[in-house]
Structure formats: C-alpha cells, structure tokens
Amino acid sequence: MKDKIKVGFVSLGCPKNQLDTEVMLHELYDAGFEIVSEDIDADVIVVNTCAFIESAKQESIDNIIDVGWLKKNRTLKAIIVTGCLAERYRDAIFDELPEVDAVLGVGSIHNIVEAVKKAAAGERYSSYEDKNDVELGGERIITTPEYFAYLKVAEGCDNRCTYCAIPSIRGKFRSRPMEELIEEAKTLEALGVKELCVIAQDTTRYGLDLYGEYKLAELLNRITEETSIPWIRILYCYPDKITDELIDTMKNNPRVLKYIDLPIQHISDNMLRAMNRHGDGALIRSVVKKLRDNVPGIVIRTTVIVGFPGETEEDFVELCEYVKEARFDRLGAFTYSREENTPAYDFDDQIDEQVKQDRCDIIMAEQGNISAELNELRIGQTLDVLCEGYDPVSETYYGRSEYDAAEIDGKVYFRAPKNSVEDGEMVRVHITEAIDYDLIGDIVKEK
C-alpha cells in the first residue's frame, strides 16, 4: 500500500482562524492523509496565516520562511499557505515567497485536499473562490484541550472600521443557522467540553442577517437549555449592539459567564468618528455602566487603539482618564497599525511610531495598577476553577476562573495533593495571594 502523505499544520492568529484549521484538518483526515504534530515529520505543511496588522503579517511570513528551511534542508516536499495573508496578498505570495507551492484564499478552505494532492505531486496550485459563498461550519478536529472549544457563530464583518482590513479579507457578515449551532454544541458536549467560547468577528450582530434581529441572547439560552455544558463565554462584542435581552441573559442564566469582551477602541468622539466606530463616547460609558449595574460581579475586558491618525494629546488624555475612571477588569492597548487598502491608511496626521509606543506604555502602566488592585480584592474569595494542568516547578495546579478567558487572561494557581486533580476538572479554590495578573490559592473541594 502506498504510504500516506503526512500533513502538518502551523495555525496562526485568532481563534476564528483556528477553527478554519480544525475544519481543514478534518477534511484531510477524512480523505486519508496522515496528520502529524511535528513539522519535521511532514511531507506537506499548511501555514494558516493571519494578516490583521503588520506584526501579524510579519509573524506569518517568518513562519513560512522557517518552514521553508525544512523544505530546503530536510524531507519536506511542499508548503501551502492559507488564511488571511493568502486572501489579502493572493498570487503575490508566489512572487515574494518562492518556497510556497500552493495558496488558498479564505473562500477556498474546502479545497485543501486538492491543494495537498497537487502540492505533494510537485504542481503549483492556487484557489480564490468567493469568500462570501464559502460553506460555514463543518466537521472539525478539535485542536484545543478536550474540555474547551470555540463555537464560531458567524463569519465576516459589516462594521467597516477605517483601520481594519477584515471586511475585505473575510467578506460580509454571515450568521450560521441557530439549529446548526445547537447541533454543533451538542457534539462538543459529547466530546467532553466544559467551556464553550462563542465567537465571531462581531458576535453581538449574530442573527441580524438571517432573522432580522439580534439573536445572540436566544442562542445562548438555547445552548444552555439543550446541553449541559457548564460554562458559556462570549467574546468580541460591540458596545452599540448590547441588547437588554443579552444583559438579562448574562444576569439570570448561571451558565452564561459574567464575563464580556467589549472592545471600545477609544472614548474620544473625535477618534470614534474617525475610526467609523458605531456609537459615541456617551454610548460606551452608558453601556459599561448598564452592564455593571445590571450584572453584579461582571468582568469586562476591552481593547483600545492609541496613535490613530489625528489623535491629539487631548484625545489621548481623555482616553487615559476614562481608563482610570472605568477601571476595566482586563484591558489591552495596541498601537495603530497603518494597513494598506483601509481608509485610515491615507488619513492625514499620521502619528510618529515612538509617540504611539509611549502612549501605549502609559495606558498599560495605568492598567497594570488597576489590574493589581482588582486582583487583590479576590483574596479571601472562593472561585470555581477549570483545571488546565500541573506545574512541576511550583508544584501547583493551574487553571482559569470564570473571570479569565483562555489564552488572553491570567491563571489561577492552586495547591492540592499531587495526582488528585484531572485536567478539565472543575474545582473550588480559596484565593490567598495575588501576583500581577494571576491568583494563587488552595483547593477547597471538588465541585
């Protein structure tokens, strides 16, 4: 029997891209290819790329070059590039990165089997089917730990923020039918998932295109009614689409975590208009207050952009003051990345890179103080924690509370007898210390 072609993957960027990787993995496995975890064992490597901002593009290119070394010096036969870099730069990839053998745009992920066959046979291959027509969802091989998974409820974006290339890369906003999502949630439950993280480019818009109204709250309630998954978390919510129904669900449904990712990007009306964000500073202030007033204990995570074209010292000071006032539980600050083929690329008054970085450092220093103070308030509390592993150096287990999203937030380290807790197990932890963004405590009892 002919040896199976061995395929390895490098998956970069956001969880939404990771789900595309999982779909491609399943299609290749189903077609009889062997999936390998070590790059050095692969005949073909697929690099699923990100191209959202300059640093992400550079990371994608660096990974392609690194894999190219294996092709030149080891037994690797072919390299396939998929994802956002492939969609955004198309056949330019062949010119700039000659080690690449095949390129698939985001509308062509279901052509991965054909791409691997062609590339492995030494043929150059590319496909850029309409990204707005690509089949959403599909069976996948989960690459996250078995107790945790993402559920992508929609693809694309219609918001058209002036700094963002996502609409041109990923296409218009398209929701997946609710029944299809419920069935996928049931499948994930059967695999042992304890935490389901609901995502999209704009999760709060879910359902508007299919049903004529926002349906995220209904979807969350349906998932909790039709599965027993203990934790449902939502990321990538827009302030102007936070409905009363969603707030009520977060307040009254105990399995929908009191945690929301709410990127505000700025608070200055001048900047919000220039960014084409929907809603002004007053709306953002109102939504944050409403969430806190109506959902006791809610943790709000946000992101802000500093150094956007035309950002004056006054705009920046206003943002700093609001960060101090709002005391977000989690905050990430990013310097503006000037991206070609976005409106902001051609804006006047581009900001010096050093000024951008200085402003970012100021915001993050202030947030560091806020986070430390808020973490101190957790001392003495007993939290539900999803165990993720054991750290032999500190001789403690670690995991996340409901207040911590995977990959982006802190950890809870806890002391317990060795070999007494399994990965994916829910335990109760009494918090005794706070260090930077992490908490430390002692196991109380299994939940």
GROMACS .gro file of C-alpha atoms in nm:
model
  447
    1MET     CA    1   0.000   0.000   0.000
    2LYS     CA    2   0.126   0.343  -0.090
    3ASP     CA    3   0.242   0.544   0.211
    4LYS     CA    4   0.003   0.813   0.323
    5ILE     CA    5   0.104   1.174   0.267
    6LYS     CA    6   0.190   1.325   0.605
    7VAL     CA    7   0.048   1.673   0.665
    8GLY     CA    8   0.146   1.917   0.938
    9PHE     CA    9  -0.017   2.247   1.032
   10VAL     CA   10   0.100   2.582   1.164
   11SER     CA   11  -0.206   2.779   1.273
   12LEU     CA   12  -0.161   3.149   1.347
   13GLY     CA   13  -0.381   3.436   1.451
   14CYS     CA   14  -0.717   3.443   1.624
   15PRO     CA   15  -0.944   3.160   1.740
   16LYS     CA   16  -1.165   3.222   1.436
   17ASN     CA   17  -0.873   3.125   1.214
   18GLN     CA   18  -0.803   2.826   1.438
   19LEU     CA   19  -1.149   2.690   1.363
   20ASP     CA   20  -1.072   2.705   0.990
   21THR     CA   21  -0.762   2.499   1.068
   22GLU     CA   22  -0.976   2.245   1.250
   23VAL     CA   23  -1.212   2.213   0.952
   24MET     CA   24  -0.920   2.162   0.711
   25LEU     CA   25  -0.765   1.905   0.944
   26HIS     CA   26  -1.087   1.702   0.940
   27GLU     CA   27  -1.120   1.717   0.562
   28LEU     CA   28  -0.764   1.594   0.518
   29TYR     CA   29  -0.803   1.319   0.777
   30ASP     CA   30  -1.131   1.212   0.616
   31ALA     CA   31  -0.956   1.195   0.278
   32GLY     CA   32  -0.699   0.952   0.415
   33PHE     CA   33  -0.400   1.177   0.483
   34GLU     CA   34  -0.193   1.130   0.797
   35ILE     CA   35  -0.189   1.428   1.031
   36VAL     CA   36   0.142   1.478   1.213
   37SER     CA   37   0.216   1.707   1.505
   38GLU     CA   38   0.589   1.755   1.438
   39ASP     CA   39   0.689   1.971   1.140
   40ILE     CA   40   0.998   1.763   1.076
   41ASP     CA   41   0.782   1.455   1.010
   42ALA     CA   42   0.562   1.620   0.748
   43ASP     CA   43   0.562   1.580   0.371
   44VAL     CA   44   0.340   1.888   0.336
   45ILE     CA   45   0.296   2.175   0.582
   46VAL     CA   46  -0.005   2.406   0.578
   47VAL     CA   47   0.057   2.752   0.727
   48ASN     CA   48  -0.280   2.907   0.812
   49THR     CA   49  -0.191   3.275   0.837
   50CYS     CA   50  -0.307   3.598   0.996
   51ALA     CA   51  -0.274   3.941   0.830
   52PHE     CA   52  -0.478   4.170   1.053
   53ILE     CA   53  -0.194   4.408   1.144
   54GLU     CA   54   0.172   4.446   1.048
   55SER     CA   55   0.306   4.234   1.335
   56ALA     CA   56   0.068   3.950   1.243
   57LYS     CA   57   0.175   3.965   0.878
   58GLN     CA   58   0.539   3.952   0.979
   59GLU     CA   59   0.477   3.654   1.207
   60SER     CA   60   0.306   3.474   0.918
   61ILE     CA   61   0.594   3.546   0.680
   62ASP     CA   62   0.853   3.441   0.940
   63ASN     CA   63   0.674   3.110   0.990
   64ILE     CA   64   0.661   3.045   0.615
   65ILE     CA   65   1.036   3.115   0.590
   66ASP     CA   66   1.106   2.888   0.887
   67VAL     CA   67   0.909   2.606   0.726
   68GLY     CA   68   1.096   2.677   0.402
   69TRP     CA   69   1.417   2.575   0.577
   70LEU     CA   70   1.270   2.227   0.625
   71LYS     CA   71   1.192   2.209   0.257
   72LYS     CA   72   1.547   2.303   0.166
   73ASN     CA   73   1.730   2.101   0.431
   74ARG     CA   74   1.503   1.813   0.527
   75THR     CA   75   1.238   1.593   0.361
   76LEU     CA   76   0.952   1.843   0.337
   77LYS     CA   77   0.807   1.837  -0.014
   78ALA     CA   78   0.561   2.128  -0.019
   79ILE     CA   79   0.428   2.434   0.162
   80ILE     CA   80   0.067   2.553   0.141
   81VAL     CA   81  -0.037   2.899   0.261
   82THR     CA   82  -0.398   2.958   0.366
   83GLY     CA   83  -0.587   3.216   0.572
   84CYS     CA   84  -0.584   3.594   0.579
   85LEU     CA   85  -0.236   3.655   0.433
   86ALA     CA   86  -0.324   3.427   0.142
   87GLU     CA   87  -0.652   3.610   0.081
   88ARG     CA   88  -0.508   3.957   0.117
   89TYR     CA   89  -0.199   3.919  -0.100
   90ARG     CA   90  -0.305   3.638  -0.332
   91ASP     CA   91  -0.054   3.543  -0.602
   92ALA     CA   92   0.196   3.799  -0.473
   93ILE     CA   93   0.286   3.529  -0.224
   94PHE     CA   94   0.433   3.317  -0.505
   95ASP     CA   95   0.650   3.612  -0.613
   96GLU     CA   96   0.766   3.713  -0.266
   97LEU     CA   97   0.790   3.366  -0.111
   98PRO     CA   98   0.905   3.128  -0.386
   99GLU     CA   99   0.923   2.836  -0.140
  100VAL     CA  100   0.541   2.831  -0.135
  101ASP     CA  101   0.374   2.567  -0.358
  102ALA     CA  102   0.003   2.638  -0.309
  103VAL     CA  103  -0.215   2.924  -0.189
  104LEU     CA  104  -0.579   2.908  -0.077
  105GLY     CA  105  -0.789   3.217  -0.008
  106VAL     CA  106  -1.036   3.212   0.281
  107GLY     CA  107  -1.316   3.117   0.040
  108SER     CA  108  -1.126   2.806  -0.066
  109ILE     CA  109  -1.052   2.624   0.260
  110HIS     CA  110  -1.266   2.332   0.142
  111ASN     CA  111  -1.020   2.284  -0.146
  112ILE     CA  112  -0.746   2.182   0.097
  113VAL     CA  113  -0.749   1.817  -0.015
  114GLU     CA  114  -0.692   1.916  -0.378
  115ALA     CA  115  -0.421   2.161  -0.274
  116VAL     CA  116  -0.229   1.898  -0.077
  117LYS     CA  117  -0.253   1.644  -0.361
  118LYS     CA  118  -0.128   1.895  -0.619
  119ALA     CA  119   0.148   2.037  -0.400
  120ALA     CA  120   0.273   1.694  -0.294
  121ALA     CA  121   0.291   1.597  -0.663
  122GLY     CA  122   0.508   1.900  -0.737
  123GLU     CA  123   0.236   2.109  -0.902
  124ARG     CA  124   0.179   2.474  -0.817
  125TYR     CA  125  -0.181   2.540  -0.715
  126SER     CA  126  -0.394   2.837  -0.612
  127SER     CA  127  -0.765   2.891  -0.550
  128TYR     CA  128  -0.960   3.204  -0.452
  129GLU     CA  129  -1.327   3.119  -0.450
  130ASP     CA  130  -1.577   3.384  -0.339
  131LYS     CA  131  -1.529   3.431   0.035
  132ASN     CA  132  -1.895   3.529   0.071
  133ASP     CA  133  -2.009   3.191  -0.062
  134VAL     CA  134  -1.785   2.960   0.139
  135GLU     CA  135  -1.967   2.693   0.339
  136LEU     CA  136  -1.957   2.790   0.706
  137GLY     CA  137  -1.905   2.539   0.983
  138GLY     CA  138  -1.843   2.175   0.905
  139GLU     CA  139  -1.693   1.884   1.091
  140ARG     CA  140  -1.360   1.957   1.255
  141ILE     CA  141  -1.078   1.805   1.455
  142ILE     CA  142  -1.063   1.996   1.781
  143THR     CA  143  -0.715   2.135   1.849
  144THR     CA  144  -0.795   2.285   2.188
  145PRO     CA  145  -0.784   2.071   2.506
  146GLU     CA  146  -1.082   1.832   2.515
  147TYR     CA  147  -1.254   2.030   2.792
  148PHE     CA  148  -1.254   2.359   2.594
  149ALA     CA  149  -1.374   2.458   2.247
  150TYR     CA  150  -1.472   2.757   2.037
  151LEU     CA  151  -1.806   2.792   1.858
  152LYS     CA  152  -1.788   3.030   1.560
  153VAL     CA  153  -2.141   3.164   1.509
  154ALA     CA  154  -2.073   3.389   1.209
  155GLU     CA  155  -1.810   3.487   0.956
  156GLY     CA  156  -1.712   3.822   0.808
  157CYS     CA  157  -1.788   4.177   0.923
  158ASP     CA  158  -2.003   4.469   0.809
  159ASN     CA  159  -1.876   4.735   1.051
  160ARG     CA  160  -1.617   4.891   0.820
  161CYS     CA  161  -1.393   5.044   1.085
  162THR     CA  162  -1.149   5.266   0.896
  163TYR     CA  163  -0.838   5.097   1.037
  164CYS     CA  164  -0.949   4.739   0.968
  165ALA     CA  165  -0.888   4.513   0.668
  166ILE     CA  166  -1.109   4.229   0.793
  167PRO     CA  167  -1.417   4.307   0.576
  168SER     CA  168  -1.203   4.298   0.260
  169ILE     CA  169  -1.032   3.979   0.377
  170ARG     CA  170  -1.321   3.787   0.533
  171GLY     CA  171  -1.619   3.931   0.344
  172LYS     CA  172  -1.963   4.042   0.456
  173PHE     CA  173  -2.117   3.931   0.784
  174ARG     CA  174  -2.292   3.592   0.758
  175SER     CA  175  -2.457   3.419   1.055
  176ARG     CA  176  -2.483   3.043   1.080
  177PRO     CA  177  -2.834   2.900   1.136
  178MET     CA  178  -2.919   2.856   1.501
  179GLU     CA  179  -3.019   2.490   1.470
  180GLU     CA  180  -2.682   2.410   1.313
  181LEU     CA  181  -2.504   2.579   1.605
  182ILE     CA  182  -2.712   2.393   1.862
  183GLU     CA  183  -2.620   2.062   1.700
  184GLU     CA  184  -2.253   2.156   1.699
  185ALA     CA  185  -2.275   2.249   2.068
  186LYS     CA  186  -2.428   1.907   2.140
  187THR     CA  187  -2.144   1.738   1.953
  188LEU     CA  188  -1.888   1.935   2.155
  189GLU     CA  189  -2.068   1.845   2.477
  190ALA     CA  190  -2.041   1.476   2.384
  191LEU     CA  191  -1.666   1.521   2.339
  192GLY     CA  192  -1.638   1.641   2.698
  193VAL     CA  193  -1.630   2.019   2.654
  194LYS     CA  194  -1.675   2.206   2.983
  195GLU     CA  195  -1.627   2.557   2.846
  196LEU     CA  196  -1.773   2.677   2.516
  197CYS     CA  197  -1.642   3.009   2.390
  198VAL     CA  198  -1.880   3.179   2.145
  199ILE     CA  199  -1.701   3.389   1.883
  200ALA     CA  200  -1.737   3.581   1.556
  201GLN     CA  201  -1.586   3.898   1.414
  202ASP     CA  202  -1.885   4.073   1.575
  203THR     CA  203  -2.061   3.822   1.799
  204THR     CA  204  -2.332   4.065   1.909
  205ARG     CA  205  -2.454   4.103   1.549
  206TYR     CA  206  -2.540   3.733   1.536
  207GLY     CA  207  -2.871   3.662   1.365
  208LEU     CA  208  -2.939   4.005   1.216
  209ASP     CA  209  -2.880   3.890   0.858
  210LEU     CA  210  -3.076   3.564   0.893
  211TYR     CA  211  -3.358   3.659   1.128
  212GLY     CA  212  -3.382   4.039   1.103
  213GLU     CA  213  -3.288   4.092   1.467
  214TYR     CA  214  -3.008   4.025   1.712
  215LYS     CA  215  -3.032   3.665   1.830
  216LEU     CA  216  -2.724   3.614   2.049
  217ALA     CA  217  -2.923   3.606   2.373
  218GLU     CA  218  -3.164   3.347   2.232
  219LEU     CA  219  -2.874   3.136   2.104
  220LEU     CA  220  -2.705   3.139   2.446
  221ASN     CA  221  -3.026   3.037   2.619
  222ARG     CA  222  -3.088   2.759   2.366
  223ILE     CA  223  -2.737   2.621   2.419
  224THR     CA  224  -2.789   2.607   2.796
  225GLU     CA  225  -3.134   2.453   2.754
  226GLU     CA  226  -3.020   2.182   2.511
  227THR     CA  227  -2.677   2.097   2.652
  228SER     CA  228  -2.527   2.067   2.999
  229ILE     CA  229  -2.201   2.250   2.916
  230PRO     CA  230  -2.127   2.433   3.244
  231TRP     CA  231  -1.956   2.747   3.110
  232ILE     CA  232  -2.059   2.955   2.808
  233ARG     CA  233  -1.832   3.254   2.740
  234ILE     CA  234  -1.879   3.528   2.479
  235LEU     CA  235  -1.602   3.725   2.307
  236TYR     CA  236  -1.587   4.009   2.052
  237CYS     CA  237  -1.899   4.208   2.146
  238TYR     CA  238  -1.966   4.558   2.015
  239PRO     CA  239  -2.093   4.828   2.256
  240ASP     CA  240  -2.367   4.952   2.021
  241LYS     CA  241  -2.524   4.604   1.996
  242ILE     CA  242  -2.552   4.514   2.366
  243THR     CA  243  -2.925   4.450   2.398
  244ASP     CA  244  -3.139   4.436   2.711
  245GLU     CA  245  -3.205   4.070   2.629
  246LEU     CA  246  -2.833   3.994   2.631
  247ILE     CA  247  -2.786   4.172   2.962
  248ASP     CA  248  -3.080   3.981   3.112
  249THR     CA  249  -2.931   3.653   2.991
  250MET     CA  250  -2.594   3.730   3.146
  251LYS     CA  251  -2.765   3.828   3.471
  252ASN     CA  252  -3.013   3.542   3.501
  253ASN     CA  253  -2.857   3.244   3.321
  254PRO     CA  254  -2.600   3.100   3.563
  255ARG     CA  255  -2.413   2.908   3.291
  256VAL     CA  256  -2.356   3.216   3.075
  257LEU     CA  257  -2.044   3.354   3.239
  258LYS     CA  258  -2.048   3.704   3.381
  259TYR     CA  259  -1.763   3.799   3.153
  260ILE     CA  260  -1.777   4.005   2.837
  261ASP     CA  261  -1.514   4.106   2.583
  262LEU     CA  262  -1.618   4.457   2.474
  263PRO     CA  263  -1.358   4.632   2.253
  264ILE     CA  264  -1.420   5.008   2.278
  265GLN     CA  265  -1.103   5.117   2.087
  266HIS     CA  266  -1.130   5.476   2.217
  267ILE     CA  267  -1.352   5.712   2.415
  268SER     CA  268  -1.289   6.042   2.234
  269ASP     CA  269  -1.574   6.126   1.996
  270ASN     CA  270  -1.318   6.268   1.751
  271MET     CA  271  -1.137   5.935   1.737
  272LEU     CA  272  -1.451   5.720   1.733
  273ARG     CA  273  -1.583   5.916   1.434
  274ALA     CA  274  -1.251   5.892   1.253
  275MET     CA  275  -1.244   5.517   1.319
  276ASN     CA  276  -1.606   5.485   1.196
  277ARG     CA  277  -1.699   5.313   1.520
  278HIS     CA  278  -2.074   5.284   1.574
  279GLY     CA  279  -2.172   5.486   1.879
  280ASP     CA  280  -2.001   5.772   2.059
  281GLY     CA  281  -1.823   5.806   2.391
  282ALA     CA  282  -2.150   5.863   2.575
  283LEU     CA  283  -2.287   5.532   2.444
  284ILE     CA  284  -1.975   5.346   2.559
  285ARG     CA  285  -1.996   5.499   2.907
  286SER     CA  286  -2.366   5.415   2.923
  287VAL     CA  287  -2.320   5.052   2.816
  288VAL     CA  288  -2.037   4.988   3.061
  289LYS     CA  289  -2.245   5.138   3.344
  290LYS     CA  290  -2.553   4.943   3.241
  291LEU     CA  291  -2.363   4.614   3.237
  292ARG     CA  292  -2.220   4.677   3.581
  293ASP     CA  293  -2.549   4.799   3.727
  294ASN     CA  294  -2.747   4.502   3.596
  295VAL     CA  295  -2.499   4.214   3.610
  296PRO     CA  296  -2.342   4.211   3.957
  297GLY     CA  297  -1.981   4.096   3.952
  298ILE     CA  298  -1.942   4.114   3.574
  299VAL     CA  299  -1.587   4.123   3.442
  300ILE     CA  300  -1.539   4.349   3.140
  301ARG     CA  301  -1.243   4.306   2.908
  302THR     CA  302  -1.168   4.571   2.646
  303THR     CA  303  -0.910   4.684   2.392
  304VAL     CA  304  -0.805   5.034   2.291
  305ILE     CA  305  -0.604   5.173   2.000
  306VAL     CA  306  -0.358   5.457   2.059
  307GLY     CA  307  -0.182   5.666   1.798
  308PHE     CA  308  -0.465   5.660   1.543
  309PRO     CA  309  -0.416   5.932   1.278
  310GLY     CA  310  -0.510   6.270   1.420
  311GLU     CA  311  -0.511   6.158   1.784
  312THR     CA  312  -0.431   6.476   1.974
  313GLU     CA  313  -0.285   6.499   2.321
  314GLU     CA  314  -0.636   6.596   2.437
  315ASP     CA  315  -0.787   6.283   2.280
  316PHE     CA  316  -0.525   6.068   2.447
  317VAL     CA  317  -0.569   6.232   2.788
  318GLU     CA  318  -0.944   6.174   2.761
  319LEU     CA  319  -0.878   5.805   2.696
  320CYS     CA  320  -0.636   5.784   2.991
  321GLU     CA  321  -0.887   5.948   3.221
  322TYR     CA  322  -1.161   5.709   3.113
  323VAL     CA  323  -0.936   5.406   3.167
  324LYS     CA  324  -0.876   5.530   3.522
  325GLU     CA  325  -1.246   5.601   3.573
  326ALA     CA  326  -1.385   5.280   3.421
  327ARG     CA  327  -1.131   5.050   3.588
  328PHE     CA  328  -1.175   4.772   3.334
  329ASP     CA  329  -1.102   4.429   3.475
  330ARG     CA  330  -0.898   4.342   3.166
  331LEU     CA  331  -0.755   4.581   2.907
  332GLY     CA  332  -0.517   4.550   2.614
  333ALA     CA  333  -0.373   4.859   2.443
  334PHE     CA  334  -0.241   4.845   2.088
  335THR     CA  335  -0.059   5.096   1.873
  336TYR     CA  336  -0.234   5.184   1.547
  337SER     CA  337  -0.108   4.974   1.257
  338ARG     CA  338  -0.124   5.151   0.920
  339GLU     CA  339  -0.275   4.897   0.682
  340GLU     CA  340  -0.288   4.940   0.305
  341ASN     CA  341  -0.633   4.931   0.142
  342THR     CA  342  -0.800   5.069   0.452
  343PRO     CA  343  -0.938   5.425   0.462
  344ALA     CA  344  -0.717   5.527   0.755
  345TYR     CA  345  -0.404   5.443   0.558
  346ASP     CA  346  -0.447   5.769   0.365
  347PHE     CA  347  -0.555   5.986   0.659
  348ASP     CA  348  -0.355   6.298   0.733
  349ASP     CA  349  -0.176   6.347   1.064
  350GLN     CA  350  -0.021   6.003   1.094
  351ILE     CA  351   0.138   5.969   1.439
  352ASP     CA  352   0.508   5.907   1.499
  353GLU     CA  353   0.585   5.547   1.597
  354GLN     CA  354   0.766   5.648   1.916
  355VAL     CA  355   0.473   5.863   2.023
  356LYS     CA  356   0.239   5.568   1.963
  357GLN     CA  357   0.454   5.339   2.174
  358ASP     CA  358   0.489   5.594   2.454
  359ARG     CA  359   0.111   5.633   2.469
  360CYS     CA  360   0.063   5.257   2.472
  361ASP     CA  361   0.312   5.222   2.757
  362ILE     CA  362   0.131   5.489   2.961
  363ILE     CA  363  -0.206   5.317   2.920
  364MET     CA  364  -0.069   4.973   3.005
  365ALA     CA  365   0.116   5.102   3.312
  366GLU     CA  366  -0.206   5.251   3.442
  367GLN     CA  367  -0.397   4.933   3.365
  368GLY     CA  368  -0.130   4.728   3.539
  369ASN     CA  369  -0.201   4.920   3.859
  370ILE     CA  370  -0.576   4.878   3.818
  371SER     CA  371  -0.546   4.504   3.749
  372ALA     CA  372  -0.325   4.454   4.054
  373GLU     CA  373  -0.572   4.638   4.277
  374LEU     CA  374  -0.870   4.442   4.141
  375ASN     CA  375  -0.681   4.115   4.181
  376GLU     CA  376  -0.609   4.198   4.546
  377LEU     CA  377  -0.986   4.217   4.602
  378ARG     CA  378  -1.012   3.848   4.505
  379ILE     CA  379  -0.808   3.745   4.810
  380GLY     CA  380  -1.037   3.563   5.050
  381GLN     CA  381  -1.286   3.467   4.780
  382THR     CA  382  -1.356   3.107   4.676
  383LEU     CA  383  -1.378   3.064   4.299
  384ASP     CA  384  -1.480   2.788   4.060
  385VAL     CA  385  -1.170   2.696   3.861
  386LEU     CA  386  -1.135   2.482   3.548
  387CYS     CA  387  -0.810   2.290   3.595
  388GLU     CA  388  -0.575   2.303   3.296
  389GLY     CA  389  -0.264   2.129   3.421
  390TYR     CA  390   0.010   2.084   3.680
  391ASP     CA  391   0.324   2.295   3.706
  392PRO     CA  392   0.609   2.078   3.842
  393VAL     CA  393   0.833   2.378   3.910
  394SER     CA  394   0.595   2.549   4.153
  395GLU     CA  395   0.431   2.216   4.243
  396THR     CA  396   0.089   2.366   4.192
  397TYR     CA  397  -0.203   2.302   3.962
  398TYR     CA  398  -0.325   2.585   3.742
  399GLY     CA  399  -0.644   2.676   3.561
  400ARG     CA  400  -0.887   2.957   3.496
  401SER     CA  401  -1.181   3.101   3.681
  402GLU     CA  402  -1.492   3.220   3.502
  403TYR     CA  403  -1.327   3.564   3.503
  404ASP     CA  404  -1.039   3.453   3.279
  405ALA     CA  405  -1.064   3.376   2.908
  406ALA     CA  406  -0.829   3.120   2.752
  407GLU     CA  407  -0.504   3.248   2.601
  408ILE     CA  408  -0.557   3.616   2.689
  409ASP     CA  409  -0.617   3.646   3.064
  410GLY     CA  410  -0.441   3.534   3.381
  411LYS     CA  411  -0.430   3.199   3.560
  412VAL     CA  412  -0.531   3.066   3.900
  413TYR     CA  413  -0.256   2.855   4.059
  414PHE     CA  414  -0.371   2.630   4.340
  415ARG     CA  415  -0.223   2.386   4.586
  416ALA     CA  416  -0.369   2.036   4.602
  417PRO     CA  417  -0.232   1.685   4.663
  418LYS     CA  418  -0.035   1.566   4.360
  419ASN     CA  419  -0.232   1.347   4.117
  420SER     CA  420  -0.558   1.448   4.286
  421VAL     CA  421  -0.698   1.671   4.007
  422GLU     CA  422  -0.750   1.589   3.640
  423ASP     CA  423  -0.719   1.836   3.352
  424GLY     CA  424  -1.066   1.965   3.272
  425GLU     CA  425  -1.196   1.909   3.624
  426MET     CA  426  -1.395   2.185   3.796
  427VAL     CA  427  -1.271   2.258   4.148
  428ARG     CA  428  -1.325   2.518   4.419
  429VAL     CA  429  -1.022   2.729   4.508
  430HIS     CA  430  -0.985   2.964   4.805
  431ILE     CA  431  -0.770   3.260   4.695
  432THR     CA  432  -0.481   3.352   4.928
  433GLU     CA  433  -0.248   3.565   4.711
  434ALA     CA  434  -0.248   3.789   4.405
  435ILE     CA  435   0.061   3.827   4.184
  436ASP     CA  436   0.045   4.058   3.881
  437TYR     CA  437  -0.237   3.916   3.667
  438ASP     CA  438  -0.251   3.576   3.839
  439LEU     CA  439  -0.409   3.441   4.157
  440ILE     CA  440  -0.285   3.176   4.400
  441GLY     CA  441  -0.491   2.965   4.638
  442ASP     CA  442  -0.577   2.630   4.790
  443ILE     CA  443  -0.823   2.370   4.669
  444VAL     CA  444  -1.132   2.358   4.890
  445LYS     CA  445  -1.320   2.064   4.750
  446GLU     CA  446  -1.419   1.922   4.416
  447LYS     CA  447  -1.728   2.086   4.275
   0.00000   0.00000   0.00000
